[in-house]
């Protein structure tokens, strides 16, 4: 960890106030956030509002940024991750009864990739075509 400016001055003053005895990491982070964190920071509210707007990767990054600020059991994390996905992605992932966020993310990425290919196929298809165009190498 590296502090500069105000944060470094605060750190020195805080350690001095404890008679140079360092607190546990959890306590230190708590006090640090009290001093420098957002006044209205509410990661639970952020998690409840989180919805997939872009790609699965973008959603997962936002999800990770929020979930790391919470002390959350894994099974609840999975429910929250699934709940924020677009409905079509959510239903496909639920079909496979995933047990972890990591597996749900992997399935979501697979669905997103296949969905992208399907959209390309539909955009090239014409009613008089007997077979779909070969999109594998386009």
Backbone as a chain_set.jsonl record, in Angstrom:
{"seq": "XXXXXXXXXXXXXXXXXXXXXXXXXXXXXXXXXXXXXXXXXXXXXXXXXXXXXXXXXXXXXXXXXXXXXXXXXXXXXXXXXXXXXXXXXXXXXXXXXXXXXXXXXXXXXXXXXXXXXXXXXXXXXXXXXXXXXXXXXX", "coords": {"N": [[0.847, -1.156, 0.0], [0.458, 2.253, -0.708], [0.707, 5.541, 0.306], [0.07, 9.031, -0.211], [0.371, 12.593, 0.229], [-2.531, 13.968, 1.737], [-3.555, 11.515, 2.629], [-1.286, 10.147, 3.533], [-0.46, 11.817, 5.625], [-2.698, 11.537, 7.276], [-2.5, 8.773, 7.861], [-0.066, 8.645, 9.347], [-0.784, 10.238, 11.567], [-2.912, 8.717, 12.554], [-1.693, 6.247, 13.252], [0.07, 7.206, 15.179], [-1.762, 8.069, 17.076], [-2.525, 5.683, 18.115], [-0.461, 4.943, 19.657], [1.651, 3.972, 18.164], [0.973, 1.339, 17.692], [-0.173, -0.958, 15.445], [-3.433, -1.457, 14.128], [-5.69, -4.293, 13.512], [-6.138, -5.552, 10.134], [-8.802, -5.416, 9.124], [-10.019, -3.563, 10.865], [-8.419, -1.341, 10.313], [-8.999, -0.818, 7.6], [-11.696, -0.207, 7.862], [-11.618, 2.192, 9.385], [-10.135, 3.752, 7.636], [-11.894, 3.914, 5.437], [-13.965, 5.279, 6.688], [-12.783, 7.735, 6.963], [-11.963, 8.503, 4.328], [-13.774, 7.455, 2.516], [-16.786, 7.412, 0.458], [-19.504, 9.382, 1.558], [-22.163, 8.633, 1.281], [-21.932, 6.01, 0.472], [-23.211, 3.013, -0.574], [-22.981, -0.071, -1.087], [-24.732, -2.26, -1.205], [-27.156, -1.194, -2.112], [-26.247, -0.348, -4.601], [-25.724, -2.837, -5.742], [-28.292, -3.941, -5.823], [-29.452, -2.31, -7.728], [-28.032, -2.86, -9.996], [-27.938, -3.701, -13.391], [-27.646, -5.539, -16.409], [-26.422, -3.809, -19.102], [-24.717, -3.579, -21.217], [-22.216, -5.592, -22.625], [-21.672, -9.005, -21.498], [-19.194, -9.214, -20.267], [-18.689, -6.537, -19.469], [-20.775, -6.193, -17.641], [-20.065, -8.124, -15.742], [-17.666, -7.058, -14.764], [-18.604, -4.717, -13.499], [-20.247, -5.921, -11.586], [-18.352, -7.401, -10.071], [-16.852, -5.26, -9.023], [-18.654, -4.156, -7.243], [-19.464, -6.308, -5.568], [-17.166, -7.012, -4.218], [-17.03, -5.152, -2.267], [-18.739, -5.958, -0.365], [-19.654, -8.208, 2.287], [-20.494, -11.143, 1.495], [-22.328, -14.16, 1.154], [-21.505, -16.893, -1.07], [-23.647, -18.205, -2.418], [-25.664, -16.286, -2.368], [-24.448, -14.321, -3.862], [-24.462, -15.471, -6.392], [-27.239, -15.517, -6.963], [-27.743, -12.761, -7.067], [-26.058, -12.029, -9.188], [-27.236, -13.424, -11.34], [-29.774, -12.249, -11.282], [-29.358, -9.678, -12.266], [-28.793, -9.961, -14.924], [-29.715, -9.707, -18.441], [-33.008, -10.77, -19.371], [-33.167, -12.893, -21.327], [-30.587, -13.981, -21.274], [-30.365, -14.648, -18.601], [-32.37, -16.656, -18.295], [-31.359, -18.706, -19.929], [-28.959, -19.349, -18.613], [-29.929, -20.179, -16.125], [-31.179, -22.525, -16.872], [-29.172, -24.424, -16.829], [-28.661, -24.82, -14.198], [-26.564, -23.635, -12.595], [-24.006, -23.412, -10.079], [-22.154, -21.584, -9.244], [-20.861, -18.217, -9.481], [-18.779, -17.925, -11.249], [-19.173, -20.057, -13.08], [-21.679, -19.329, -14.055], [-21.004, -16.944, -15.313], [-19.319, -17.926, -17.338], [-21.146, -19.5, -18.853], [-22.878, -17.456, -19.605], [-21.222, -15.909, -21.251], [-20.792, -17.752, -23.324], [-23.411, -17.974, -24.309], [-23.801, -15.326, -25.145], [-21.899, -15.165, -27.209], [-22.867, -17.139, -29.012], [-25.342, -16.066, -29.546], [-24.667, -13.721, -30.85], [-23.583, -14.76, -33.232], [-25.897, -15.963, -34.217], [-27.499, -13.713, -34.671], [-26.074, -12.545, -36.771], [-26.471, -14.513, -38.706], [-29.254, -14.376, -39.056], [-29.455, -11.806, -40.094], [-28.332, -12.163, -42.603], [-29.922, -13.978, -43.834], [-32.366, -14.89, -46.249], [-35.765, -15.088, -47.291], [-36.077, -16.87, -49.486], [-33.998, -18.626, -49.295], [-32.779, -21.888, -48.95], [-30.947, -23.081, -47.215], [-29.043, -21.772, -44.46], [-26.692, -19.058, -44.87], [-23.149, -19.644, -44.964], [-21.505, -18.707, -42.211], [-19.215, -19.085, -40.878], [-16.624, -18.299, -41.65], [-16.716, -15.625, -42.137]], "CA": [[0.0, 0.0, 0.0], [1.254, 3.478, -0.826], [-0.053, 6.758, 0.56], [0.699, 10.319, -0.495], [-0.411, 13.776, 0.584], [-3.444, 13.919, 2.883], [-3.682, 10.144, 3.122], [-0.067, 9.825, 4.28], [-0.535, 12.568, 6.886], [-3.712, 10.874, 8.099], [-1.954, 7.489, 8.313], [0.894, 8.905, 10.425], [-1.532, 10.717, 12.736], [-3.702, 7.596, 13.078], [-0.778, 5.307, 13.914], [0.573, 7.889, 16.374], [-2.847, 8.078, 18.071], [-2.604, 4.327, 18.683], [0.834, 4.724, 20.308], [2.445, 3.209, 17.189], [0.511, -0.052, 17.582], [-1.038, -1.064, 14.266], [-4.661, -2.244, 14.332], [-5.894, -5.368, 12.538], [-6.42, -5.059, 8.785], [-10.224, -5.082, 9.008], [-10.246, -2.313, 11.586], [-7.718, -0.28, 9.586], [-9.785, -0.512, 6.398], [-12.929, 0.445, 8.319], [-11.293, 3.567, 9.76], [-9.709, 4.409, 6.396], [-13.105, 4.222, 4.676], [-14.686, 6.335, 7.403], [-12.095, 9.01, 6.719], [-11.834, 8.885, 2.922], [-14.811, 6.855, 1.677], [-17.969, 8.206, 0.117], [-20.423, 9.531, 2.682], [-23.388, 7.885, 0.995], [-21.575, 4.764, -0.201], [-24.094, 1.913, -0.2], [-22.772, -1.101, -2.097], [-25.909, -3.125, -1.33], [-28.085, -0.49, -3.005], [-25.653, -0.418, -5.94], [-25.916, -4.205, -6.232], [-29.71, -4.139, -6.112], [-29.787, -1.547, -8.933], [-27.191, -3.262, -11.124], [-28.572, -4.433, -14.491], [-26.806, -5.658, -17.596], [-26.768, -2.858, -20.16], [-23.802, -3.823, -22.337], [-21.789, -6.983, -22.786], [-21.554, -9.807, -20.282], [-17.927, -8.836, -19.643], [-18.867, -5.245, -18.801], [-21.643, -6.431, -16.488], [-19.296, -8.873, -14.748], [-16.727, -6.11, -14.144], [-19.377, -3.881, -12.571], [-20.676, -6.805, -10.507], [-17.182, -7.661, -9.224], [-16.481, -4.031, -8.318], [-19.604, -3.956, -6.142], [-19.522, -7.459, -4.663], [-15.966, -7.033, -3.375], [-17.251, -4.207, -1.165], [-19.718, -6.564, 0.537], [-19.362, -9.517, 2.871], [-21.667, -11.794, 0.932], [-22.162, -15.592, 0.879], [-21.408, -17.222, -2.498], [-24.95, -18.529, -3.015], [-26.375, -15.025, -2.577], [-23.768, -13.64, -4.968], [-24.963, -16.078, -7.625], [-28.6, -15.017, -7.195], [-27.651, -11.353, -7.472], [-25.462, -11.991, -10.522], [-28.26, -13.853, -12.294], [-30.875, -11.294, -11.269], [-29.036, -8.477, -13.015], [-28.61, -10.267, -16.347], [-30.889, -9.571, -19.315], [-33.883, -11.93, -19.185], [-32.839, -14.019, -22.196], [-29.345, -14.581, -20.773], [-30.697, -15.202, -17.294], [-33.114, -17.911, -18.444], [-30.471, -19.721, -20.479], [-28.012, -19.761, -17.575], [-30.685, -20.916, -15.106], [-31.459, -23.866, -17.404], [-28.071, -25.319, -16.501], [-28.602, -24.905, -12.74], [-25.195, -23.359, -12.162], [-23.83, -23.266, -8.636], [-21.172, -20.54, -8.943], [-20.853, -17.037, -10.351], [-17.802, -18.195, -12.31], [-19.825, -20.905, -14.089], [-22.741, -18.513, -14.663], [-20.328, -16.015, -16.217], [-18.872, -18.703, -18.503], [-22.329, -19.817, -19.661], [-23.369, -16.192, -20.164], [-20.332, -15.554, -22.362], [-21.099, -18.679, -24.42], [-24.692, -17.567, -24.87], [-23.589, -14.064, -25.842], [-21.189, -15.475, -28.458], [-23.758, -17.848, -29.937], [-26.402, -15.122, -29.897], [-24.069, -12.821, -31.841], [-23.523, -15.515, -34.489], [-27.273, -16.136, -34.673], [-27.951, -12.431, -35.22], [-25.436, -12.405, -38.086], [-27.15, -15.451, -39.589], [-30.584, -13.834, -39.354], [-29.32, -10.622, -40.939], [-27.941, -12.583, -43.951], [-30.892, -14.94, -44.345], [-33.448, -14.376, -47.094], [-36.842, -16.076, -47.291], [-35.977, -17.87, -50.551], [-32.829, -19.481, -49.068], [-33.087, -23.185, -48.37], [-30.024, -23.268, -46.101], [-28.45, -20.5, -44.035], [-25.367, -18.804, -45.424], [-22.055, -20.085, -44.118], [-20.944, -17.537, -41.55], [-18.06, -19.491, -40.089], [-15.38, -17.639, -42.03], [-16.967, -14.233, -42.529]], "C": [[0.904, 1.234, 0.0], [0.341, 4.683, -0.622], [0.778, 7.977, 0.2], [-0.197, 11.422, 0.043], [-1.239, 13.617, 1.843], [-3.52, 12.521, 3.491], [-2.467, 9.745, 3.954], [-0.063, 10.54, 5.632], [-1.546, 11.922, 7.829], [-3.163, 9.58, 8.685], [-0.993, 7.701, 9.489], [0.182, 9.349, 11.705], [-2.317, 9.575, 13.379], [-2.815, 6.618, 13.84], [-0.243, 5.92, 15.212], [-0.484, 7.892, 17.476], [-3.023, 6.718, 18.739], [-1.311, 3.955, 19.406], [1.697, 3.776, 19.493], [2.1, 1.721, 17.133], [-0.46, -0.127, 16.408], [-2.274, -1.902, 14.584], [-4.695, -3.422, 13.356], [-6.306, -4.775, 11.197], [-7.874, -4.613, 8.636], [-10.555, -3.759, 9.673], [-9.616, -1.135, 10.847], [-8.514, 0.15, 8.353], [-11.063, 0.231, 6.776], [-12.679, 1.922, 8.636], [-10.879, 4.373, 8.527], [-10.919, 4.818, 5.555], [-13.942, 5.302, 5.353], [-14.09, 7.7, 7.08], [-12.173, 9.445, 5.26], [-12.931, 8.337, 2.006], [-15.948, 7.815, 1.389], [-18.918, 8.235, 1.311], [-21.66, 8.658, 2.485], [-23.097, 6.575, 0.271], [-22.466, 3.638, 0.315], [-23.971, 0.817, -1.246], [-23.976, -2.035, -2.269], [-26.94, -2.483, -2.25], [-27.566, -0.521, -4.438], [-25.878, -1.792, -6.555], [-27.368, -4.448, -6.625], [-30.132, -3.42, -7.396], [-29.049, -2.032, -10.178], [-27.967, -4.111, -12.133], [-27.612, -4.463, -15.669], [-27.305, -4.694, -18.659], [-25.934, -3.107, -21.405], [-23.493, -5.301, -22.467], [-21.769, -7.691, -21.436], [-20.277, -9.415, -19.531], [-18.026, -7.524, -18.878], [-19.714, -5.397, -17.536], [-20.863, -7.123, -15.375], [-18.291, -7.968, -14.032], [-17.437, -5.225, -13.121], [-19.795, -4.692, -11.349], [-19.518, -7.052, -9.537], [-16.789, -6.437, -8.403], [-17.392, -3.786, -7.118], [-19.495, -5.076, -5.117], [-18.297, -7.531, -3.756], [-16.078, -6.063, -2.201], [-18.236, -4.755, -0.137], [-19.182, -7.871, 1.112], [-20.591, -10.373, 2.567], [-21.414, -13.283, 0.724], [-22.23, -15.876, -0.628], [-22.772, -17.495, -3.128], [-25.794, -17.274, -3.237], [-25.76, -14.233, -3.721], [-24.284, -14.163, -6.297], [-26.359, -15.557, -7.948], [-28.585, -13.572, -7.67], [-27.072, -11.221, -8.872], [-26.51, -12.337, -11.575], [-29.381, -12.823, -12.404], [-30.618, -10.035, -12.076], [-28.846, -8.695, -14.505], [-29.877, -9.955, -17.137], [-31.701, -10.861, -19.197], [-33.51, -13.119, -20.053], [-31.579, -14.736, -21.718], [-29.624, -15.298, -19.459], [-31.384, -16.567, -17.412], [-32.23, -19.031, -18.984], [-29.515, -20.237, -19.402], [-28.724, -20.583, -16.501], [-31.02, -22.338, -15.558], [-30.411, -24.881, -16.969], [-27.827, -25.452, -15.002], [-27.182, -24.723, -12.206], [-25.145, -23.119, -10.659], [-22.865, -22.142, -8.256], [-21.304, -19.373, -9.92], [-19.906, -17.277, -11.52], [-18.429, -19.015, -13.432], [-20.939, -20.125, -14.803], [-22.147, -17.521, -15.656], [-19.898, -16.734, -17.488], [-20.043, -19.027, -19.422], [-22.899, -18.562, -20.324], [-22.543, -15.769, -21.365], [-20.595, -16.457, -23.564], [-22.401, -18.289, -25.105], [-24.536, -16.291, -25.686], [-22.904, -14.304, -27.187], [-22.105, -16.145, -29.466], [-24.883, -16.936, -30.414], [-25.913, -14.145, -30.969], [-24.002, -13.494, -33.205], [-24.922, -15.667, -35.072], [-27.812, -14.838, -35.282], [-27.337, -12.167, -36.589], [-26.154, -13.286, -39.103], [-28.496, -14.882, -40.018], [-30.471, -12.631, -40.285], [-28.929, -10.977, -42.377], [-28.979, -13.502, -44.612], [-31.957, -14.229, -45.169], [-34.509, -15.472, -47.194], [-36.714, -17.161, -48.365], [-34.774, -18.805, -50.37], [-33.258, -20.776, -48.403], [-32.224, -23.441, -47.139], [-29.434, -21.915, -45.703], [-27.089, -20.298, -44.684], [-24.294, -19.266, -44.444], [-21.381, -18.858, -43.519], [-19.661, -17.857, -40.801], [-16.804, -18.693, -40.406], [-15.591, -16.205, -42.483], [-16.529, -13.292, -41.45]], "O": [[1.966, 1.249, 0.623], [-0.677, 4.822, -1.301], [2.005, 7.968, 0.288], [-1.385, 11.206, 0.284], [-0.736, 13.191, 2.883], [-3.545, 12.364, 4.711], [-2.612, 9.073, 4.976], [0.291, 9.952, 6.654], [-1.291, 11.776, 9.024], [-3.339, 9.314, 9.874], [-1.095, 7.016, 10.506], [0.511, 8.884, 12.796], [-2.382, 9.475, 14.605], [-3.152, 6.208, 14.951], [-0.119, 5.229, 16.223], [-0.164, 7.739, 18.655], [-3.611, 6.626, 19.817], [-1.091, 2.788, 19.731], [2.377, 2.903, 20.032], [2.865, 0.931, 16.58], [-1.467, 0.581, 16.393], [-2.17, -2.941, 15.236], [-3.836, -3.536, 12.482], [-6.767, -3.635, 11.13], [-8.143, -3.548, 8.081], [-11.281, -2.935, 9.116], [-10.208, -0.059, 10.766], [-8.68, 1.343, 8.098], [-11.465, 1.178, 6.1], [-13.435, 2.794, 8.206], [-11.237, 5.544, 8.398], [-10.967, 5.928, 5.024], [-14.553, 6.136, 4.685], [-14.809, 8.69, 6.944], [-12.42, 10.617, 4.975], [-13.004, 8.719, 0.838], [-16.056, 8.883, 1.992], [-19.106, 7.225, 1.989], [-22.138, 8.024, 3.425], [-23.945, 6.084, -0.474], [-22.471, 3.346, 1.511], [-24.76, 0.77, -2.189], [-24.21, -2.544, -3.365], [-27.535, -3.167, -3.083], [-28.339, -0.697, -5.38], [-26.184, -1.905, -7.742], [-27.643, -5.086, -7.642], [-31.058, -3.86, -8.077], [-29.404, -1.655, -11.295], [-28.578, -5.116, -11.77], [-26.856, -3.516, -15.891], [-28.465, -4.751, -19.068], [-26.394, -2.872, -22.523], [-24.386, -6.148, -22.426], [-21.839, -7.061, -20.38], [-20.284, -9.299, -18.306], [-17.51, -7.409, -17.767], [-19.412, -4.809, -16.498], [-20.983, -6.757, -14.205], [-18.089, -8.101, -12.825], [-16.936, -5.011, -12.017], [-19.711, -4.214, -10.218], [-19.684, -6.928, -8.323], [-16.435, -6.557, -7.23], [-16.948, -3.267, -6.094], [-19.439, -4.81, -3.917], [-18.381, -8.053, -2.645], [-15.304, -6.149, -1.248], [-18.533, -4.088, 0.855], [-18.36, -8.548, 0.493], [-21.59, -10.331, 3.285], [-20.377, -13.647, 0.168], [-22.929, -15.181, -1.366], [-23.03, -17.064, -4.252], [-26.561, -17.21, -4.197], [-26.469, -13.553, -4.463], [-24.519, -13.389, -7.224], [-26.631, -15.193, -9.092], [-29.334, -13.204, -8.575], [-27.536, -10.397, -9.66], [-26.655, -11.634, -12.575], [-29.878, -12.557, -13.498], [-31.563, -9.388, -12.527], [-28.749, -7.734, -15.269], [-30.976, -9.939, -16.582], [-31.137, -11.927, -18.949], [-33.532, -14.253, -19.574], [-31.513, -15.965, -21.754], [-29.169, -16.421, -19.242], [-31.022, -17.514, -16.713], [-32.339, -20.176, -18.546], [-29.293, -21.443, -19.301], [-28.179, -21.576, -16.019], [-31.132, -23.247, -14.735], [-30.719, -26.055, -16.764], [-26.886, -26.127, -14.585], [-26.673, -25.559, -11.46], [-26.121, -22.678, -10.052], [-22.764, -21.783, -7.083], [-21.795, -19.531, -11.038], [-20.193, -16.88, -12.649], [-18.238, -18.704, -14.607], [-21.112, -20.253, -16.015], [-22.72, -17.285, -16.72], [-20.086, -16.219, -18.59], [-19.947, -18.849, -20.637], [-23.349, -18.607, -21.469], [-23.086, -15.323, -22.376], [-20.618, -15.984, -24.7], [-22.485, -18.276, -26.333], [-25.074, -16.183, -26.788], [-23.289, -13.709, -28.193], [-22.125, -15.77, -30.638], [-25.321, -17.031, -31.56], [-26.658, -13.788, -31.882], [-24.326, -12.878, -34.22], [-25.115, -15.518, -36.278], [-28.505, -14.871, -36.299], [-28.002, -11.626, -37.472], [-26.414, -12.859, -40.228], [-28.838, -14.903, -41.201], [-31.306, -12.458, -41.173], [-29.165, -10.181, -43.286], [-28.908, -13.764, -45.813], [-32.39, -13.125, -44.84], [-34.177, -16.658, -47.182], [-37.202, -18.272, -48.164], [-34.551, -19.684, -51.202], [-34.001, -20.77, -47.422], [-32.712, -23.959, -46.134], [-29.339, -21.013, -46.535], [-26.407, -21.269, -45.011], [-24.514, -19.274, -43.233], [-20.763, -18.067, -44.232], [-19.084, -16.981, -40.157], [-15.999, -18.437, -39.512], [-14.727, -15.632, -43.147], [-16.661, -12.078, -41.599]]}, "num_chains": 1, "name": "protein.A"}
